[in-house]
mmCIF file with all atom_site columns, C-alpha atoms in Angstrom:
data_model
loop_
_atom_site.group_PDB
_atom_site.id
_atom_site.type_symbol
_atom_site.label_atom_id
_atom_site.label_alt_id
_atom_site.label_comp_id
_atom_site.label_asym_id
_atom_site.label_entity_id
_atom_site.label_seq_id
_atom_site.pdbx_PDB_ins_code
_atom_site.Cartn_x
_atom_site.Cartn_y
_atom_site.Cartn_z
_atom_site.occupancy
_atom_site.B_iso_or_equiv
_atom_site.pdbx_formal_charge
_atom_site.auth_seq_id
_atom_site.auth_comp_id
_atom_site.auth_asym_id
_atom_site.auth_atom_id
_atom_site.pdbx_PDB_model_num
ATOM 1   C CA . MET A 1 1   ? 139.306 94.002  176.912 1.00 0.00 ? 223 MET A CA 1
ATOM 2   C CA . ARG A 1 2   ? 141.368 91.023  178.067 1.00 0.00 ? 224 ARG A CA 1
ATOM 3   C CA . SER A 1 3   ? 144.578 89.256  177.105 1.00 0.00 ? 225 SER A CA 1
ATOM 4   C CA . THR A 1 4   ? 144.577 85.660  175.807 1.00 0.00 ? 226 THR A CA 1
ATOM 5   C CA . GLY A 1 5   ? 148.003 84.211  174.921 1.00 0.00 ? 227 GLY A CA 1
ATOM 6   C CA . GLY A 1 6   ? 149.386 87.571  174.243 1.00 0.00 ? 228 GLY A CA 1
ATOM 7   C CA . LEU A 1 7   ? 146.408 88.601  172.070 1.00 0.00 ? 229 LEU A CA 1
ATOM 8   C CA . LEU A 1 8   ? 144.046 91.279  173.046 1.00 0.00 ? 230 LEU A CA 1
ATOM 9   C CA . THR A 1 9   ? 140.332 90.562  172.560 1.00 0.00 ? 231 THR A CA 1
ATOM 10  C CA . HIS A 1 10  ? 137.341 92.785  172.970 1.00 0.00 ? 232 HIS A CA 1
ATOM 11  C CA . THR A 1 11  ? 134.353 91.538  174.970 1.00 0.00 ? 233 THR A CA 1
ATOM 12  C CA . ALA A 1 12  ? 130.992 93.054  174.101 1.00 0.00 ? 234 ALA A CA 1
ATOM 13  C CA . PRO A 1 13  ? 129.062 94.479  177.009 1.00 0.00 ? 235 PRO A CA 1
ATOM 14  C CA . PRO A 1 14  ? 126.101 92.296  178.088 1.00 0.00 ? 236 PRO A CA 1
ATOM 15  C CA . THR A 1 15  ? 122.746 93.104  176.388 1.00 0.00 ? 237 THR A CA 1
ATOM 16  C CA . PRO A 1 16  ? 120.281 94.386  178.916 1.00 0.00 ? 238 PRO A CA 1
ATOM 17  C CA . GLN A 1 17  ? 117.113 92.259  179.247 1.00 0.00 ? 239 GLN A CA 1
ATOM 18  C CA . ILE A 1 18  ? 113.871 93.997  178.295 1.00 0.00 ? 240 ILE A CA 1
ATOM 19  C CA . THR A 1 19  ? 110.922 93.062  180.456 1.00 0.00 ? 241 THR A CA 1
ATOM 20  C CA . ILE A 1 20  ? 107.399 93.862  179.140 1.00 0.00 ? 242 ILE A CA 1
ATOM 21  C CA . GLY A 1 21  ? 104.437 93.611  181.401 1.00 0.00 ? 243 GLY A CA 1
ATOM 22  C CA . ARG A 1 22  ? 101.469 91.379  180.564 1.00 0.00 ? 244 ARG A CA 1
ATOM 23  C CA . GLU A 1 23  ? 99.091  94.252  179.895 1.00 0.00 ? 245 GLU A CA 1
ATOM 24  C CA . ALA A 1 24  ? 101.624 96.049  177.704 1.00 0.00 ? 246 ALA A CA 1
ATOM 25  C CA . ALA A 1 25  ? 102.212 92.864  175.690 1.00 0.00 ? 247 ALA A CA 1
ATOM 26  C CA . ARG A 1 26  ? 98.507  92.366  175.230 1.00 0.00 ? 248 ARG A CA 1
ATOM 27  C CA . GLU A 1 27  ? 98.065  95.938  174.070 1.00 0.00 ? 249 GLU A CA 1
ATOM 28  C CA . ALA A 1 28  ? 100.960 95.621  171.623 1.00 0.00 ? 250 ALA A CA 1
ATOM 29  C CA . ALA A 1 29  ? 99.484  92.426  170.200 1.00 0.00 ? 251 ALA A CA 1
ATOM 30  C CA . ARG A 1 30  ? 96.083  94.058  169.861 1.00 0.00 ? 252 ARG A CA 1
ATOM 31  C CA . ARG A 1 31  ? 97.582  97.001  167.955 1.00 0.00 ? 253 ARG A CA 1
ATOM 32  C CA . GLU A 1 32  ? 99.472  94.669  165.691 1.00 0.00 ? 254 GLU A CA 1
ATOM 33  C CA . LEU A 1 33  ? 96.470  92.497  164.901 1.00 0.00 ? 255 LEU A CA 1
ATOM 34  C CA . SER A 1 34  ? 94.275  95.511  164.255 1.00 0.00 ? 256 SER A CA 1
ATOM 35  C CA . LYS A 1 35  ? 96.315  96.450  161.195 1.00 0.00 ? 257 LYS A CA 1
ATOM 36  C CA . PRO A 1 36  ? 94.326  96.169  157.900 1.00 0.00 ? 258 PRO A CA 1
ATOM 37  C CA . ALA A 1 37  ? 96.756  93.638  156.466 1.00 0.00 ? 259 ALA A CA 1
ATOM 38  C CA . TYR A 1 38  ? 95.439  91.019  158.879 1.00 0.00 ? 260 TYR A CA 1
ATOM 39  C CA . HIS A 1 39  ? 91.745  91.594  157.960 1.00 0.00 ? 261 HIS A CA 1
ATOM 40  C CA . GLN A 1 40  ? 91.681  91.690  154.176 1.00 0.00 ? 262 GLN A CA 1
ATOM 41  C CA . ASN A 1 41  ? 89.803  88.366  153.940 1.00 0.00 ? 263 ASN A CA 1
ATOM 42  C CA . ASP A 1 42  ? 87.471  88.817  156.910 1.00 0.00 ? 264 ASP A CA 1
ATOM 43  C CA . PRO A 1 43  ? 83.723  88.315  156.201 1.00 0.00 ? 265 PRO A CA 1
ATOM 44  C CA . GLY A 1 44  ? 81.598  91.421  155.899 1.00 0.00 ? 266 GLY A CA 1
ATOM 45  C CA . LEU A 1 45  ? 79.096  92.669  158.457 1.00 0.00 ? 267 LEU A CA 1
ATOM 46  C CA . LEU A 1 46  ? 76.158  90.958  156.750 1.00 0.00 ? 268 LEU A CA 1
ATOM 47  C CA . GLN A 1 47  ? 78.009  87.664  156.509 1.00 0.00 ? 269 GLN A CA 1
ATOM 48  C CA . ARG A 1 48  ? 78.942  87.831  160.183 1.00 0.00 ? 270 ARG A CA 1
ATOM 49  C CA . ALA A 1 49  ? 75.329  88.530  161.111 1.00 0.00 ? 271 ALA A CA 1
ATOM 50  C CA . LEU A 1 50  ? 74.155  85.572  159.034 1.00 0.00 ? 272 LEU A CA 1
ATOM 51  C CA . ASN A 1 51  ? 76.771  83.346  160.621 1.00 0.00 ? 273 ASN A CA 1
ATOM 52  C CA . ARG A 1 52  ? 75.577  84.365  164.088 1.00 0.00 ? 274 ARG A CA 1
ATOM 53  C CA . PHE A 1 53  ? 71.958  83.748  163.081 1.00 0.00 ? 275 PHE A CA 1
ATOM 54  C CA . TRP A 1 54  ? 72.629  80.259  161.744 1.00 0.00 ? 276 TRP A CA 1
ATOM 55  C CA . GLU A 1 55  ? 74.662  79.438  164.831 1.00 0.00 ? 277 GLU A CA 1
ATOM 56  C CA . TRP A 1 56  ? 71.680  80.507  166.941 1.00 0.00 ? 278 TRP A CA 1
ATOM 57  C CA . VAL A 1 57  ? 69.291  78.398  164.831 1.00 0.00 ? 279 VAL A CA 1
ATOM 58  C CA . GLY A 1 58  ? 71.619  75.423  165.129 1.00 0.00 ? 280 GLY A CA 1
ATOM 59  C CA . ASP A 1 59  ? 71.846  75.781  168.896 1.00 0.00 ? 281 ASP A CA 1
ATOM 60  C CA . LEU A 1 60  ? 68.070  76.155  169.155 1.00 0.00 ? 282 LEU A CA 1
ATOM 61  C CA . PHE A 1 61  ? 67.528  73.065  167.025 1.00 0.00 ? 283 PHE A CA 1
ATOM 62  C CA . ASP A 1 62  ? 70.001  71.079  169.112 1.00 0.00 ? 284 ASP A CA 1
ATOM 63  C CA . ARG A 1 63  ? 68.293  72.072  172.360 1.00 0.00 ? 285 ARG A CA 1
ATOM 64  C CA . ALA A 1 64  ? 64.823  71.356  170.950 1.00 0.00 ? 286 ALA A CA 1
ATOM 65  C CA . SER A 1 65  ? 65.814  67.957  169.590 1.00 0.00 ? 287 SER A CA 1
ATOM 66  C CA . GLY A 1 66  ? 67.353  67.062  172.951 1.00 0.00 ? 288 GLY A CA 1
ATOM 67  C CA . ALA A 1 67  ? 64.127  67.955  174.759 1.00 0.00 ? 289 ALA A CA 1
ATOM 68  C CA . THR A 1 68  ? 61.797  66.257  172.247 1.00 0.00 ? 290 THR A CA 1
ATOM 69  C CA . PRO A 1 69  ? 60.898  62.569  172.585 1.00 0.00 ? 291 PRO A CA 1
ATOM 70  C CA . GLY A 1 70  ? 62.598  60.751  169.738 1.00 0.00 ? 292 GLY A CA 1
ATOM 71  C CA . GLY A 1 71  ? 65.303  63.383  169.374 1.00 0.00 ? 293 GLY A CA 1
ATOM 72  C CA . THR A 1 72  ? 65.811  64.899  165.929 1.00 0.00 ? 294 THR A CA 1
ATOM 73  C CA . LEU A 1 73  ? 63.349  62.532  164.276 1.00 0.00 ? 295 LEU A CA 1
ATOM 74  C CA . GLY A 1 74  ? 60.643  63.480  166.744 1.00 0.00 ? 296 GLY A CA 1
ATOM 75  C CA . LEU A 1 75  ? 61.304  67.190  166.190 1.00 0.00 ? 297 LEU A CA 1
ATOM 76  C CA . LEU A 1 76  ? 61.023  66.745  162.420 1.00 0.00 ? 298 LEU A CA 1
ATOM 77  C CA . ALA A 1 77  ? 57.717  64.924  162.870 1.00 0.00 ? 299 ALA A CA 1
ATOM 78  C CA . ILE A 1 78  ? 56.369  67.804  164.980 1.00 0.00 ? 300 ILE A CA 1
ATOM 79  C CA . ALA A 1 79  ? 57.544  70.376  162.414 1.00 0.00 ? 301 ALA A CA 1
ATOM 80  C CA . LEU A 1 80  ? 55.863  68.425  159.595 1.00 0.00 ? 302 LEU A CA 1
ATOM 81  C CA . PHE A 1 81  ? 52.621  68.254  161.561 1.00 0.00 ? 303 PHE A CA 1
ATOM 82  C CA . ALA A 1 82  ? 52.747  72.027  162.166 1.00 0.00 ? 304 ALA A CA 1
ATOM 83  C CA . LEU A 1 83  ? 53.258  72.682  158.444 1.00 0.00 ? 305 LEU A CA 1
ATOM 84  C CA . LEU A 1 84  ? 50.318  70.460  157.545 1.00 0.00 ? 306 LEU A CA 1
ATOM 85  C CA . LEU A 1 85  ? 48.150  72.272  160.095 1.00 0.00 ? 307 LEU A CA 1
ATOM 86  C CA . VAL A 1 86  ? 49.081  75.668  158.641 1.00 0.00 ? 308 VAL A CA 1
ATOM 87  C CA . ALA A 1 87  ? 48.353  74.411  155.111 1.00 0.00 ? 309 ALA A CA 1
ATOM 88  C CA . ALA A 1 88  ? 44.946  73.133  156.207 1.00 0.00 ? 310 ALA A CA 1
ATOM 89  C CA . LEU A 1 89  ? 44.057  76.456  157.818 1.00 0.00 ? 311 LEU A CA 1
ATOM 90  C CA . TRP A 1 90  ? 45.248  78.337  154.729 1.00 0.00 ? 312 TRP A CA 1
ATOM 91  C CA . TRP A 1 91  ? 43.045  76.172  152.511 1.00 0.00 ? 313 TRP A CA 1
ATOM 92  C CA . ARG A 1 92  ? 40.037  76.566  154.786 1.00 0.00 ? 314 ARG A CA 1
ATOM 93  C CA . LEU A 1 93  ? 40.298  80.285  155.492 1.00 0.00 ? 315 LEU A CA 1
ATOM 94  C CA . GLY A 1 94  ? 42.005  81.493  152.339 1.00 0.00 ? 316 GLY A CA 1
ATOM 95  C CA . ALA A 1 95  ? 44.962  83.799  151.956 1.00 0.00 ? 317 ALA A CA 1
ATOM 96  C CA . PRO A 1 96  ? 45.205  86.257  154.891 1.00 0.00 ? 318 PRO A CA 1
ATOM 97  C CA . GLY A 1 97  ? 45.736  89.241  152.615 1.00 0.00 ? 319 GLY A CA 1
ATOM 98  C CA . ARG A 1 98  ? 42.643  88.457  150.572 1.00 0.00 ? 320 ARG A CA 1
ATOM 99  C CA . THR A 1 99  ? 40.512  87.817  153.637 1.00 0.00 ? 321 THR A CA 1
ATOM 100 C CA . ALA A 1 100 ? 41.657  91.012  155.343 1.00 0.00 ? 322 ALA A CA 1
ATOM 101 C CA . ALA A 1 101 ? 40.920  93.038  152.214 1.00 0.00 ? 323 ALA A CA 1
ATOM 102 C CA . ARG A 1 102 ? 37.277  91.888  152.337 1.00 0.00 ? 324 ARG A CA 1
ATOM 103 C CA . ALA A 1 103 ? 36.961  91.423  156.080 1.00 0.00 ? 325 ALA A CA 1
ATOM 104 C CA . PRO A 1 104 ? 33.433  92.852  156.420 1.00 0.00 ? 326 PRO A CA 1
ATOM 105 C CA . GLY A 1 105 ? 32.094  90.002  154.274 1.00 0.00 ? 327 GLY A CA 1
ATOM 106 C CA . THR A 1 106 ? 29.629  92.224  152.435 1.00 0.00 ? 328 THR A CA 1
ATOM 107 C CA . LEU A 1 107 ? 27.657  91.039  149.437 1.00 0.00 ? 329 LEU A CA 1
ATOM 108 C CA . PHE A 1 108 ? 28.005  94.088  147.241 1.00 0.00 ? 330 PHE A CA 1
ATOM 109 C CA . ASP A 1 109 ? 31.379  95.673  146.649 1.00 0.00 ? 331 ASP A CA 1
ATOM 110 C CA . ASP A 1 110 ? 30.570  97.989  143.764 1.00 0.00 ? 332 ASP A CA 1
ATOM 111 C CA . GLY A 1 111 ? 27.851  100.363 142.574 1.00 0.00 ? 333 GLY A CA 1
ATOM 112 C CA . VAL A 1 112 ? 24.170  99.567  142.836 1.00 0.00 ? 334 VAL A CA 1
ATOM 113 C CA . ARG A 1 113 ? 22.916  97.253  140.075 1.00 0.00 ? 335 ARG A CA 1
ATOM 114 C CA . SER A 1 114 ? 19.534  95.670  139.564 1.00 0.00 ? 336 SER A CA 1
ATOM 115 C CA . ALA A 1 115 ? 18.753  92.008  140.077 1.00 0.00 ? 337 ALA A CA 1
ATOM 116 C CA . ALA A 1 116 ? 18.420  91.663  136.308 1.00 0.00 ? 338 ALA A CA 1
ATOM 117 C CA . ASP A 1 117 ? 21.921  93.085  135.870 1.00 0.00 ? 339 ASP A CA 1
ATOM 118 C CA . HIS A 1 118 ? 23.354  90.581  138.350 1.00 0.00 ? 340 HIS A CA 1
ATOM 119 C CA . ARG A 1 119 ? 21.501  87.712  136.662 1.00 0.00 ? 341 ARG A CA 1
ATOM 120 C CA . ALA A 1 120 ? 22.825  88.727  133.270 1.00 0.00 ? 342 ALA A CA 1
ATOM 121 C CA . ALA A 1 121 ? 26.367  88.948  134.620 1.00 0.00 ? 343 ALA A CA 1
ATOM 122 C CA . ALA A 1 122 ? 25.992  85.554  136.289 1.00 0.00 ? 344 ALA A CA 1
ATOM 123 C CA . GLY A 1 123 ? 24.781  83.949  133.074 1.00 0.00 ? 345 GLY A CA 1
ATOM 124 C CA . ALA A 1 124 ? 27.669  85.400  131.081 1.00 0.00 ? 346 ALA A CA 1
ATOM 125 C CA . LEU A 1 125 ? 30.227  84.210  133.632 1.00 0.00 ? 347 LEU A CA 1
ATOM 126 C CA . ALA A 1 126 ? 28.694  80.750  133.737 1.00 0.00 ? 348 ALA A CA 1
ATOM 127 C CA . GLY A 1 127 ? 28.897  80.593  129.952 1.00 0.00 ? 349 GLY A CA 1
ATOM 128 C CA . GLU A 1 128 ? 32.639  81.186  130.245 1.00 0.00 ? 350 GLU A CA 1
ATOM 129 C CA . GLY A 1 129 ? 33.016  78.524  132.919 1.00 0.00 ? 351 GLY A CA 1
ATOM 130 C CA . ARG A 1 130 ? 33.920  81.071  135.589 1.00 0.00 ? 352 ARG A CA 1
ATOM 131 C CA . TRP A 1 131 ? 31.815  79.361  138.214 1.00 0.00 ? 353 TRP A CA 1
ATOM 132 C CA . SER A 1 132 ? 33.075  81.147  141.320 1.00 0.00 ? 354 SER A CA 1
ATOM 133 C CA . GLU A 1 133 ? 32.235  84.584  139.935 1.00 0.00 ? 355 GLU A CA 1
ATOM 134 C CA . ALA A 1 134 ? 28.958  83.266  138.513 1.00 0.00 ? 356 ALA A CA 1
ATOM 135 C CA . VAL A 1 135 ? 27.940  81.982  141.956 1.00 0.00 ? 357 VAL A CA 1
ATOM 136 C CA . GLN A 1 136 ? 28.768  85.340  143.513 1.00 0.00 ? 358 GLN A CA 1
ATOM 137 C CA . GLU A 1 137 ? 26.693  87.254  140.983 1.00 0.00 ? 359 GLU A CA 1
ATOM 138 C CA . ARG A 1 138 ? 23.763  84.857  141.308 1.00 0.00 ? 360 ARG A CA 1
ATOM 139 C CA . MET A 1 139 ? 23.694  85.274  145.078 1.00 0.00 ? 361 MET A CA 1
ATOM 140 C CA . ARG A 1 140 ? 23.765  89.031  144.630 1.00 0.00 ? 362 ARG A CA 1
ATOM 141 C CA . ALA A 1 141 ? 20.851  88.695  142.225 1.00 0.00 ? 363 ALA A CA 1
ATOM 142 C CA . VAL A 1 142 ? 18.900  86.746  144.885 1.00 0.00 ? 364 VAL A CA 1
ATOM 143 C CA . VAL A 1 143 ? 19.417  89.420  147.534 1.00 0.00 ? 365 VAL A CA 1
ATOM 144 C CA . ARG A 1 144 ? 18.866  92.358  145.186 1.00 0.00 ? 366 ARG A CA 1
ATOM 145 C CA . SER A 1 145 ? 15.610  90.786  144.002 1.00 0.00 ? 367 SER A CA 1
ATOM 146 C CA . LEU A 1 146 ? 14.413  90.528  147.594 1.00 0.00 ? 368 LEU A CA 1
ATOM 147 C CA . GLU A 1 147 ? 15.293  94.198  148.109 1.00 0.00 ? 369 GLU A CA 1
ATOM 148 C CA . GLU A 1 148 ? 13.412  95.181  144.963 1.00 0.00 ? 370 GLU A CA 1
ATOM 149 C CA . ARG A 1 149 ? 10.365  93.292  146.239 1.00 0.00 ? 371 ARG A CA 1
ATOM 150 C CA . THR A 1 150 ? 10.730  95.188  149.581 1.00 0.00 ? 372 THR A CA 1
ATOM 151 C CA . LEU A 1 151 ? 11.198  91.889  151.418 1.00 0.00 ? 373 LEU A CA 1
ATOM 152 C CA . LEU A 1 152 ? 14.586  93.212  152.509 1.00 0.00 ? 374 LEU A CA 1
ATOM 153 C CA . ASP A 1 153 ? 15.452  96.807  153.283 1.00 0.00 ? 375 ASP A CA 1
ATOM 154 C CA . PRO A 1 154 ? 18.359  98.005  151.114 1.00 0.00 ? 376 PRO A CA 1
ATOM 155 C CA . ARG A 1 155 ? 21.256  98.229  153.548 1.00 0.00 ? 377 ARG A CA 1
ATOM 156 C CA . PRO A 1 156 ? 24.930  98.780  152.696 1.00 0.00 ? 378 PRO A CA 1
ATOM 157 C CA . GLY A 1 157 ? 27.305  96.337  154.308 1.00 0.00 ? 379 GLY A CA 1
ATOM 158 C CA . ARG A 1 158 ? 24.827  93.489  154.628 1.00 0.00 ? 380 ARG A CA 1
ATOM 159 C CA . THR A 1 159 ? 26.448  90.052  154.638 1.00 0.00 ? 381 THR A CA 1
ATOM 160 C CA . ALA A 1 160 ? 25.114  86.924  152.963 1.00 0.00 ? 382 ALA A CA 1
ATOM 161 C CA . ASP A 1 161 ? 24.343  85.359  156.355 1.00 0.00 ? 383 ASP A CA 1
ATOM 162 C CA . GLU A 1 162 ? 22.425  88.429  157.464 1.00 0.00 ? 384 GLU A CA 1
ATOM 163 C CA . ALA A 1 163 ? 20.443  88.522  154.233 1.00 0.00 ? 385 ALA A CA 1
ATOM 164 C CA . ALA A 1 164 ? 19.543  84.831  154.569 1.00 0.00 ? 386 ALA A CA 1
ATOM 165 C CA . ALA A 1 165 ? 18.419  85.241  158.193 1.00 0.00 ? 387 ALA A CA 1
ATOM 166 C CA . GLU A 1 166 ? 16.322  88.319  157.433 1.00 0.00 ? 388 GLU A CA 1
ATOM 167 C CA . ALA A 1 167 ? 14.732  86.818  154.315 1.00 0.00 ? 389 ALA A CA 1
ATOM 168 C CA . ALA A 1 168 ? 13.819  83.634  156.187 1.00 0.00 ? 390 ALA A CA 1
ATOM 169 C CA . VAL A 1 169 ? 11.358  85.639  158.298 1.00 0.00 ? 391 VAL A CA 1
ATOM 170 C CA . THR A 1 170 ? 9.024   86.267  155.331 1.00 0.00 ? 392 THR A CA 1
ATOM 171 C CA . LEU A 1 171 ? 10.076  83.224  153.298 1.00 0.00 ? 393 LEU A CA 1
ATOM 172 C CA . PRO A 1 172 ? 10.220  80.488  155.965 1.00 0.00 ? 394 PRO A CA 1
ATOM 173 C CA . SER A 1 173 ? 9.783   77.648  153.468 1.00 0.00 ? 395 SER A CA 1
ATOM 174 C CA . HIS A 1 174 ? 13.123  78.589  151.916 1.00 0.00 ? 396 HIS A CA 1
ATOM 175 C CA . ALA A 1 175 ? 15.021  79.285  155.147 1.00 0.00 ? 397 ALA A CA 1
ATOM 176 C CA . THR A 1 176 ? 17.261  76.225  154.853 1.00 0.00 ? 398 THR A CA 1
ATOM 177 C CA . ALA A 1 177 ? 18.064  76.892  151.188 1.00 0.00 ? 399 ALA A CA 1
ATOM 178 C CA . LEU A 1 178 ? 18.845  80.535  151.938 1.00 0.00 ? 400 LEU A CA 1
ATOM 179 C CA . ARG A 1 179 ? 21.276  79.604  154.698 1.00 0.00 ? 401 ARG A CA 1
ATOM 180 C CA . ALA A 1 180 ? 22.963  77.064  152.408 1.00 0.00 ? 402 ALA A CA 1
ATOM 181 C CA . ALA A 1 181 ? 23.256  79.688  149.662 1.00 0.00 ? 403 ALA A CA 1
ATOM 182 C CA . ALA A 1 182 ? 24.879  82.123  152.103 1.00 0.00 ? 404 ALA A CA 1
ATOM 183 C CA . ARG A 1 183 ? 27.414  79.491  153.168 1.00 0.00 ? 405 ARG A CA 1
ATOM 184 C CA . THR A 1 184 ? 28.198  78.753  149.535 1.00 0.00 ? 406 THR A CA 1
ATOM 185 C CA . PHE A 1 185 ? 28.764  82.444  148.826 1.00 0.00 ? 407 PHE A CA 1
ATOM 186 C CA . ASP A 1 186 ? 31.058  82.837  151.837 1.00 0.00 ? 408 ASP A CA 1
ATOM 187 C CA . ASP A 1 187 ? 33.054  79.687  151.044 1.00 0.00 ? 409 ASP A CA 1
ATOM 188 C CA . VAL A 1 188 ? 33.607  80.764  147.452 1.00 0.00 ? 410 VAL A CA 1
ATOM 189 C CA . THR A 1 189 ? 34.266  84.436  148.171 1.00 0.00 ? 411 THR A CA 1
ATOM 190 C CA . TYR A 1 190 ? 36.209  84.357  151.430 1.00 0.00 ? 412 TYR A CA 1
ATOM 191 C CA . GLY A 1 191 ? 37.242  80.727  151.861 1.00 0.00 ? 413 GLY A CA 1
ATOM 192 C CA . ALA A 1 192 ? 38.841  80.443  148.411 1.00 0.00 ? 414 ALA A CA 1
ATOM 193 C CA . HIS A 1 193 ? 36.811  77.310  147.656 1.00 0.00 ? 415 HIS A CA 1
ATOM 194 C CA . PRO A 1 194 ? 36.325  76.826  143.912 1.00 0.00 ? 416 PRO A CA 1
ATOM 195 C CA . ALA A 1 195 ? 32.708  76.847  142.837 1.00 0.00 ? 417 ALA A CA 1
ATOM 196 C CA . THR A 1 196 ? 31.141  74.127  140.707 1.00 0.00 ? 418 THR A CA 1
ATOM 197 C CA . PRO A 1 197 ? 28.385  74.065  138.077 1.00 0.00 ? 419 PRO A CA 1
ATOM 198 C CA . GLU A 1 198 ? 26.196  72.289  140.643 1.00 0.00 ? 420 GLU A CA 1
ATOM 199 C CA . MET A 1 199 ? 26.548  75.192  143.084 1.00 0.00 ? 421 MET A CA 1
ATOM 200 C CA . TYR A 1 200 ? 25.537  77.629  140.392 1.00 0.00 ? 422 TYR A CA 1
ATOM 201 C CA . ALA A 1 201 ? 22.568  75.488  139.371 1.00 0.00 ? 423 ALA A CA 1
ATOM 202 C CA . THR A 1 202 ? 21.379  75.294  142.990 1.00 0.00 ? 424 THR A CA 1
ATOM 203 C CA . LEU A 1 203 ? 21.504  79.075  143.362 1.00 0.00 ? 425 LEU A CA 1
ATOM 204 C CA . THR A 1 204 ? 19.730  79.572  140.058 1.00 0.00 ? 426 THR A CA 1
ATOM 205 C CA . THR A 1 205 ? 16.946  77.224  141.159 1.00 0.00 ? 427 THR A CA 1
ATOM 206 C CA . LEU A 1 206 ? 16.637  79.091  144.476 1.00 0.00 ? 428 LEU A CA 1
ATOM 207 C CA . ASP A 1 207 ? 16.483  82.450  142.694 1.00 0.00 ? 429 ASP A CA 1
ATOM 208 C CA . GLN A 1 208 ? 13.695  81.228  140.440 1.00 0.00 ? 430 GLN A CA 1
ATOM 209 C CA . ALA A 1 209 ? 11.788  79.609  143.302 1.00 0.00 ? 431 ALA A CA 1
ATOM 210 C CA . LEU A 1 210 ? 11.952  82.737  145.459 1.00 0.00 ? 432 LEU A CA 1
ATOM 211 C CA . SER A 1 211 ? 10.558  84.860  142.651 1.00 0.00 ? 433 SER A CA 1
ATOM 212 C CA . ARG A 1 212 ? 7.458   82.593  142.552 1.00 0.00 ? 434 ARG A CA 1
ATOM 213 C CA . THR A 1 213 ? 6.980   82.312  146.326 1.00 0.00 ? 435 THR A CA 1
ATOM 214 C CA . LYS A 1 214 ? 4.401   84.462  148.060 1.00 0.00 ? 436 LYS A CA 1
ATOM 215 C CA . PRO A 1 215 ? 5.969   85.974  151.190 1.00 0.00 ? 437 PRO A CA 1
ATOM 216 C CA . LEU A 1 216 ? 4.503   85.486  154.633 1.00 0.00 ? 438 LEU A CA 1
ATOM 217 C CA . LEU A 1 217 ? 3.703   89.028  155.631 1.00 0.00 ? 439 LEU A CA 1
ATOM 218 C CA . THR A 1 218 ? 3.180   89.703  159.309 1.00 0.00 ? 440 THR A CA 1
ATOM 219 C CA . GLY A 1 219 ? 1.868   92.898  160.745 1.00 0.00 ? 441 GLY A CA 1
ATOM 220 C CA . PRO A 1 220 ? 0.847   94.285  164.099 1.00 0.00 ? 442 PRO A CA 1
ATOM 221 C CA . THR A 1 221 ? -2.040  92.515  165.788 1.00 0.00 ? 443 THR A CA 1
ATOM 222 C CA . PRO A 1 222 ? -5.118  94.800  165.921 1.00 0.00 ? 444 PRO A CA 1
#
């Protein structure tokens, strides 16, 4: 208290200064910002993960384009070439799932049927224009007929290529046609190549020719 012109005035005591250390201030700020009110509009965990992923892809693309001749345009050209290569392989080899499901490449995938049964099925399928299945059945008829004539031993799991190679031993005049028929069967069945009426006609002609051909039987030399 002091006197000014005869009046008494009160002077407030000085406010003490509060000094907060750097670590304490940082901790206080962290606690404040961790309150839910500040995070109501934050992206969810999935959104944050996606954001991180796209940031990574963007960084990777930037680095790749910087290291590729022609920059971004060159990188796009390489990517397009890779896609075309994959498409070509897919067309040539067929869908991976389908190929894996029939990986052994066997001719017969069901119960035993006679050559006549396979021929009848092939004719019915051809009449419906289902050429791929007709070709398959006609090739099965060819091999089953050779088994029925004891020119091939019945053997589960035999492939078209194996059948053609084995049959060529006793039917050498048809060796080339047999190998071509096996390739046709494999391309249609495992390569996803659509069959044509011409393919079916060629197999039908081979089937008929083989049935009229006398085999070359070889035995042990006395």
